[in-house]
mmCIF file with all atom_site columns, C-alpha atoms in Angstrom:
data_model
loop_
_atom_site.group_PDB
_atom_site.id
_atom_site.type_symbol
_atom_site.label_atom_id
_atom_site.label_alt_id
_atom_site.label_comp_id
_atom_site.label_asym_id
_atom_site.label_entity_id
_atom_site.label_seq_id
_atom_site.pdbx_PDB_ins_code
_atom_site.Cartn_x
_atom_site.Cartn_y
_atom_site.Cartn_z
_atom_site.occupancy
_atom_site.B_iso_or_equiv
_atom_site.pdbx_formal_charge
_atom_site.auth_seq_id
_atom_site.auth_comp_id
_atom_site.auth_asym_id
_atom_site.auth_atom_id
_atom_site.pdbx_PDB_model_num
ATOM 1   C CA . MET A 1 1   ? -41.996 40.520  8.044   1.00 64.00 ? 1   MET A CA 1
ATOM 2   C CA . ARG A 1 2   ? -38.217 40.209  7.864   1.00 69.00 ? 2   ARG A CA 1
ATOM 3   C CA . THR A 1 3   ? -36.237 36.986  8.255   1.00 70.00 ? 3   THR A CA 1
ATOM 4   C CA . THR A 1 4   ? -32.827 36.812  9.134   1.00 70.00 ? 4   THR A CA 1
ATOM 5   C CA . PRO A 1 5   ? -30.759 35.253  6.184   1.00 64.00 ? 5   PRO A CA 1
ATOM 6   C CA . PRO A 1 6   ? -29.229 31.948  6.998   1.00 62.00 ? 6   PRO A CA 1
ATOM 7   C CA . PRO A 1 7   ? -25.614 32.073  8.085   1.00 65.00 ? 7   PRO A CA 1
ATOM 8   C CA . HIS A 1 8   ? -23.054 31.351  5.394   1.00 63.00 ? 8   HIS A CA 1
ATOM 9   C CA . PRO A 1 9   ? -22.049 27.670  5.665   1.00 62.00 ? 9   PRO A CA 1
ATOM 10  C CA . THR A 1 10  ? -18.313 26.902  6.249   1.00 64.00 ? 10  THR A CA 1
ATOM 11  C CA . PRO A 1 11  ? -16.998 26.052  2.903   1.00 73.00 ? 11  PRO A CA 1
ATOM 12  C CA . THR A 1 12  ? -15.636 22.364  2.153   1.00 78.00 ? 12  THR A CA 1
ATOM 13  C CA . GLN A 1 13  ? -11.978 21.992  3.236   1.00 83.00 ? 13  GLN A CA 1
ATOM 14  C CA . ALA A 1 14  ? -9.694  20.744  0.552   1.00 86.00 ? 14  ALA A CA 1
ATOM 15  C CA . ARG A 1 15  ? -6.330  19.320  1.477   1.00 87.00 ? 15  ARG A CA 1
ATOM 16  C CA . LEU A 1 16  ? -3.447  18.390  -0.656  1.00 90.00 ? 16  LEU A CA 1
ATOM 17  C CA . GLU A 1 17  ? -2.325  14.825  0.431   1.00 89.00 ? 17  GLU A CA 1
ATOM 18  C CA . HIS A 1 18  ? 0.656   12.756  -0.898  1.00 92.00 ? 18  HIS A CA 1
ATOM 19  C CA . GLY A 1 19  ? 0.686   9.059   -1.268  1.00 96.00 ? 19  GLY A CA 1
ATOM 20  C CA . TYR A 1 20  ? 1.744   6.198   -3.392  1.00 97.00 ? 20  TYR A CA 1
ATOM 21  C CA . ARG A 1 21  ? -0.366  4.528   -6.155  1.00 97.00 ? 21  ARG A CA 1
ATOM 22  C CA . PHE A 1 22  ? 0.492   0.738   -5.999  1.00 98.00 ? 22  PHE A CA 1
ATOM 23  C CA . GLU A 1 23  ? -0.721  -1.058  -8.846  1.00 97.00 ? 23  GLU A CA 1
ATOM 24  C CA . VAL A 1 24  ? -0.411  -4.842  -9.963  1.00 96.00 ? 24  VAL A CA 1
ATOM 25  C CA . LEU A 1 25  ? -1.316  -5.695  -13.443 1.00 95.00 ? 25  LEU A CA 1
ATOM 26  C CA . ARG A 1 26  ? -1.547  -9.143  -15.147 1.00 90.00 ? 26  ARG A CA 1
ATOM 27  C CA . TYR A 1 27  ? -0.791  -9.432  -18.921 1.00 90.00 ? 27  TYR A CA 1
ATOM 28  C CA . GLY A 1 28  ? -1.443  -12.446 -21.134 1.00 86.00 ? 28  GLY A CA 1
ATOM 29  C CA . PRO A 1 29  ? -1.461  -13.741 -24.815 1.00 83.00 ? 29  PRO A CA 1
ATOM 30  C CA . ALA A 1 30  ? -5.120  -14.820 -24.405 1.00 72.00 ? 30  ALA A CA 1
ATOM 31  C CA . ASN A 1 31  ? -6.338  -11.237 -24.081 1.00 69.00 ? 31  ASN A CA 1
ATOM 32  C CA . GLY A 1 32  ? -3.901  -9.665  -26.529 1.00 79.00 ? 32  GLY A CA 1
ATOM 33  C CA . PHE A 1 33  ? -1.562  -8.432  -23.642 1.00 78.00 ? 33  PHE A CA 1
ATOM 34  C CA . VAL A 1 34  ? -4.333  -6.147  -22.469 1.00 86.00 ? 34  VAL A CA 1
ATOM 35  C CA . PRO A 1 35  ? -3.568  -5.496  -18.593 1.00 91.00 ? 35  PRO A CA 1
ATOM 36  C CA . GLU A 1 36  ? -5.906  -6.983  -16.289 1.00 91.00 ? 36  GLU A CA 1
ATOM 37  C CA . PRO A 1 37  ? -5.894  -5.231  -12.910 1.00 94.00 ? 37  PRO A CA 1
ATOM 38  C CA . VAL A 1 38  ? -5.162  -7.546  -9.958  1.00 93.00 ? 38  VAL A CA 1
ATOM 39  C CA . ASP A 1 39  ? -4.454  -4.953  -7.248  1.00 95.00 ? 39  ASP A CA 1
ATOM 40  C CA . LEU A 1 40  ? -4.777  -1.204  -6.935  1.00 96.00 ? 40  LEU A CA 1
ATOM 41  C CA . ARG A 1 41  ? -4.332  0.778   -3.816  1.00 96.00 ? 41  ARG A CA 1
ATOM 42  C CA . ILE A 1 42  ? -2.911  4.275   -2.549  1.00 95.00 ? 42  ILE A CA 1
ATOM 43  C CA . LEU A 1 43  ? -0.318  3.804   0.247   1.00 96.00 ? 43  LEU A CA 1
ATOM 44  C CA . ALA A 1 44  ? 0.835   6.432   2.726   1.00 95.00 ? 44  ALA A CA 1
ATOM 45  C CA . THR A 1 45  ? 4.537   5.782   2.615   1.00 97.00 ? 45  THR A CA 1
ATOM 46  C CA . PRO A 1 46  ? 7.420   4.397   0.297   1.00 97.00 ? 46  PRO A CA 1
ATOM 47  C CA . ARG A 1 47  ? 8.292   1.658   2.978   1.00 97.00 ? 47  ARG A CA 1
ATOM 48  C CA . GLU A 1 48  ? 4.611   0.628   3.046   1.00 98.00 ? 48  GLU A CA 1
ATOM 49  C CA . ALA A 1 49  ? 4.518   0.268   -0.783  1.00 97.00 ? 49  ALA A CA 1
ATOM 50  C CA . ILE A 1 50  ? 7.608   -1.720  -1.011  1.00 97.00 ? 50  ILE A CA 1
ATOM 51  C CA . ARG A 1 51  ? 6.540   -3.954  1.903   1.00 97.00 ? 51  ARG A CA 1
ATOM 52  C CA . THR A 1 52  ? 3.315   -4.758  -0.102  1.00 96.00 ? 52  THR A CA 1
ATOM 53  C CA . VAL A 1 53  ? 5.321   -5.793  -2.940  1.00 95.00 ? 53  VAL A CA 1
ATOM 54  C CA . ARG A 1 54  ? 7.702   -7.915  -0.936  1.00 95.00 ? 54  ARG A CA 1
ATOM 55  C CA . SER A 1 55  ? 4.641   -9.643  0.879   1.00 93.00 ? 55  SER A CA 1
ATOM 56  C CA . GLN A 1 56  ? 2.946   -10.347 -2.394  1.00 91.00 ? 56  GLN A CA 1
ATOM 57  C CA . LEU A 1 57  ? 6.204   -11.705 -3.840  1.00 89.00 ? 57  LEU A CA 1
ATOM 58  C CA . ARG A 1 58  ? 6.661   -14.001 -1.010  1.00 85.00 ? 58  ARG A CA 1
ATOM 59  C CA . SER A 1 59  ? 3.357   -15.362 -0.620  1.00 81.00 ? 59  SER A CA 1
ATOM 60  C CA . SER A 1 60  ? 0.994   -15.656 -3.729  1.00 67.00 ? 60  SER A CA 1
ATOM 61  C CA . HIS A 1 61  ? 2.723   -15.173 -6.986  1.00 59.00 ? 61  HIS A CA 1
ATOM 62  C CA . VAL A 1 62  ? 5.966   -17.227 -6.418  1.00 59.00 ? 62  VAL A CA 1
ATOM 63  C CA . LEU A 1 63  ? 4.115   -20.524 -7.125  1.00 66.00 ? 63  LEU A CA 1
ATOM 64  C CA . GLY A 1 64  ? 3.076   -19.520 -10.827 1.00 77.00 ? 64  GLY A CA 1
ATOM 65  C CA . LEU A 1 65  ? 6.543   -18.511 -11.797 1.00 82.00 ? 65  LEU A CA 1
ATOM 66  C CA . ALA A 1 66  ? 9.108   -20.108 -13.941 1.00 80.00 ? 66  ALA A CA 1
ATOM 67  C CA . PRO A 1 67  ? 12.102  -21.316 -12.007 1.00 83.00 ? 67  PRO A CA 1
ATOM 68  C CA . ARG A 1 68  ? 14.434  -18.420 -13.048 1.00 88.00 ? 68  ARG A CA 1
ATOM 69  C CA . GLU A 1 69  ? 11.772  -15.909 -12.281 1.00 88.00 ? 69  GLU A CA 1
ATOM 70  C CA . ALA A 1 70  ? 11.144  -17.415 -8.894  1.00 87.00 ? 70  ALA A CA 1
ATOM 71  C CA . THR A 1 71  ? 14.897  -16.925 -8.185  1.00 87.00 ? 71  THR A CA 1
ATOM 72  C CA . ARG A 1 72  ? 14.716  -13.180 -9.307  1.00 90.00 ? 72  ARG A CA 1
ATOM 73  C CA . ALA A 1 73  ? 11.499  -12.912 -7.059  1.00 90.00 ? 73  ALA A CA 1
ATOM 74  C CA . LEU A 1 74  ? 13.258  -14.266 -4.001  1.00 89.00 ? 74  LEU A CA 1
ATOM 75  C CA . TYR A 1 75  ? 16.400  -12.031 -4.601  1.00 91.00 ? 75  TYR A CA 1
ATOM 76  C CA . TRP A 1 76  ? 14.175  -9.041  -4.912  1.00 93.00 ? 76  TRP A CA 1
ATOM 77  C CA . SER A 1 77  ? 12.109  -9.598  -1.848  1.00 92.00 ? 77  SER A CA 1
ATOM 78  C CA . GLU A 1 78  ? 14.602  -11.091 0.221   1.00 92.00 ? 78  GLU A CA 1
ATOM 79  C CA . HIS A 1 79  ? 18.162  -10.024 -0.622  1.00 92.00 ? 79  HIS A CA 1
ATOM 80  C CA . GLY A 1 80  ? 17.919  -6.464  -1.054  1.00 91.00 ? 80  GLY A CA 1
ATOM 81  C CA . GLY A 1 81  ? 16.880  -6.125  -4.763  1.00 91.00 ? 81  GLY A CA 1
ATOM 82  C CA . TRP A 1 82  ? 14.077  -3.671  -3.244  1.00 95.00 ? 82  TRP A CA 1
ATOM 83  C CA . LEU A 1 83  ? 16.410  -1.193  -2.012  1.00 96.00 ? 83  LEU A CA 1
ATOM 84  C CA . PRO A 1 84  ? 16.920  0.731   -5.427  1.00 96.00 ? 84  PRO A CA 1
ATOM 85  C CA . ALA A 1 85  ? 13.072  0.870   -5.695  1.00 97.00 ? 85  ALA A CA 1
ATOM 86  C CA . LEU A 1 86  ? 12.658  2.326   -2.136  1.00 97.00 ? 86  LEU A CA 1
ATOM 87  C CA . ALA A 1 87  ? 15.366  4.997   -2.847  1.00 97.00 ? 87  ALA A CA 1
ATOM 88  C CA . ALA A 1 88  ? 13.582  5.884   -6.115  1.00 97.00 ? 88  ALA A CA 1
ATOM 89  C CA . LEU A 1 89  ? 10.364  6.395   -4.280  1.00 97.00 ? 89  LEU A CA 1
ATOM 90  C CA . HIS A 1 90  ? 12.142  8.621   -1.804  1.00 96.00 ? 90  HIS A CA 1
ATOM 91  C CA . ARG A 1 91  ? 13.590  10.725  -4.638  1.00 97.00 ? 91  ARG A CA 1
ATOM 92  C CA . GLY A 1 92  ? 9.822   11.001  -6.011  1.00 96.00 ? 92  GLY A CA 1
ATOM 93  C CA . GLU A 1 93  ? 10.523  8.560   -9.026  1.00 97.00 ? 93  GLU A CA 1
ATOM 94  C CA . PRO A 1 94  ? 8.376   5.527   -9.739  1.00 98.00 ? 94  PRO A CA 1
ATOM 95  C CA . CYS A 1 95  ? 9.557   2.033   -9.762  1.00 97.00 ? 95  CYS A CA 1
ATOM 96  C CA . GLY A 1 96  ? 8.400   -1.221  -10.834 1.00 95.00 ? 96  GLY A CA 1
ATOM 97  C CA . LEU A 1 97  ? 9.076   -4.997  -11.277 1.00 94.00 ? 97  LEU A CA 1
ATOM 98  C CA . VAL A 1 98  ? 8.001   -7.439  -13.982 1.00 93.00 ? 98  VAL A CA 1
ATOM 99  C CA . LEU A 1 99  ? 8.179   -11.228 -13.766 1.00 91.00 ? 99  LEU A CA 1
ATOM 100 C CA . LEU A 1 100 ? 7.214   -13.869 -16.151 1.00 88.00 ? 100 LEU A CA 1
ATOM 101 C CA . LEU A 1 101 ? 4.897   -16.512 -15.461 1.00 85.00 ? 101 LEU A CA 1
ATOM 102 C CA . ARG A 1 102 ? 4.490   -19.673 -17.583 1.00 80.00 ? 102 ARG A CA 1
ATOM 103 C CA . LYS A 1 103 ? 2.728   -19.610 -20.904 1.00 81.00 ? 103 LYS A CA 1
ATOM 104 C CA . GLY A 1 104 ? 3.797   -16.047 -21.902 1.00 80.00 ? 104 GLY A CA 1
ATOM 105 C CA . ARG A 1 105 ? 1.952   -14.239 -19.215 1.00 86.00 ? 105 ARG A CA 1
ATOM 106 C CA . HIS A 1 106 ? 3.560   -11.845 -16.866 1.00 87.00 ? 106 HIS A CA 1
ATOM 107 C CA . LEU A 1 107 ? 2.708   -9.714  -13.910 1.00 90.00 ? 107 LEU A CA 1
ATOM 108 C CA . GLU A 1 108 ? 3.845   -6.153  -13.436 1.00 94.00 ? 108 GLU A CA 1
ATOM 109 C CA . TRP A 1 109 ? 4.106   -4.308  -9.935  1.00 95.00 ? 109 TRP A CA 1
ATOM 110 C CA . SER A 1 110 ? 4.330   -0.487  -10.175 1.00 97.00 ? 110 SER A CA 1
ATOM 111 C CA . VAL A 1 111 ? 4.360   2.172   -7.545  1.00 98.00 ? 111 VAL A CA 1
ATOM 112 C CA . ARG A 1 112 ? 4.228   5.891   -8.331  1.00 97.00 ? 112 ARG A CA 1
ATOM 113 C CA . PRO A 1 113 ? 4.235   8.977   -5.999  1.00 97.00 ? 113 PRO A CA 1
ATOM 114 C CA . LEU A 1 114 ? 0.927   11.017  -6.461  1.00 95.00 ? 114 LEU A CA 1
ATOM 115 C CA . ALA A 1 115 ? -0.586  14.081  -4.962  1.00 92.00 ? 115 ALA A CA 1
ATOM 116 C CA . TYR A 1 116 ? -4.410  14.140  -4.509  1.00 86.00 ? 116 TYR A CA 1
ATOM 117 C CA . LEU A 1 117 ? -6.985  16.267  -2.813  1.00 87.00 ? 117 LEU A CA 1
ATOM 118 C CA . THR A 1 118 ? -9.195  15.114  -0.005  1.00 85.00 ? 118 THR A CA 1
ATOM 119 C CA . LEU A 1 119 ? -12.365 16.921  0.793   1.00 85.00 ? 119 LEU A CA 1
ATOM 120 C CA . SER A 1 120 ? -13.902 17.151  4.252   1.00 82.00 ? 120 SER A CA 1
ATOM 121 C CA . PRO A 1 121 ? -17.411 18.284  4.759   1.00 77.00 ? 121 PRO A CA 1
ATOM 122 C CA . PRO A 1 122 ? -18.024 21.642  6.599   1.00 66.00 ? 122 PRO A CA 1
ATOM 123 C CA . GLU A 1 123 ? -17.913 21.383  10.253  1.00 65.00 ? 123 GLU A CA 1
ATOM 124 C CA . TYR A 1 124 ? -21.316 21.729  11.996  1.00 58.00 ? 124 TYR A CA 1
ATOM 125 C CA . THR A 1 125 ? -21.492 24.150  14.586  1.00 59.00 ? 125 THR A CA 1
ATOM 126 C CA . HIS A 1 126 ? -24.377 24.123  17.166  1.00 58.00 ? 126 HIS A CA 1
ATOM 127 C CA . PRO A 1 127 ? -26.149 27.278  17.539  1.00 61.00 ? 127 PRO A CA 1
ATOM 128 C CA . ARG A 1 128 ? -25.452 28.864  20.905  1.00 64.00 ? 128 ARG A CA 1
ATOM 129 C CA . ARG A 1 129 ? -28.284 28.468  23.403  1.00 55.00 ? 129 ARG A CA 1
ATOM 130 C CA . ARG A 1 130 ? -29.410 31.568  24.988  1.00 52.00 ? 130 ARG A CA 1
ATOM 131 C CA . GLY A 1 131 ? -30.086 31.517  28.608  1.00 50.00 ? 131 GLY A CA 1
#
């Protein structure tokens, strides 16, 4: 008895995607200045990445900054300090910002362009009904 071999499955589709790796690290003397991850995301556009940095500077991190660093953070987020970073991302270059906290700690924001693969499962095709 012969059996029909199963149809060849559609191969998994791989697509090259482009995005921006957004990372926030905290360094402190208590852990020997080993970076401690605070935030890690892949964002779609340079504008979205810079918007996220600006939002974090305005909302949560300003309270723990020394007065001089709070002024720097405010300038960067509100008065155009972010423009060179946005331009660098559009050129395909990384950018970042480091602010000093009290007691020798500091926070580092970095954004890097990246290319990555996304895999999609093969599409299911319903066998045709015979009528």
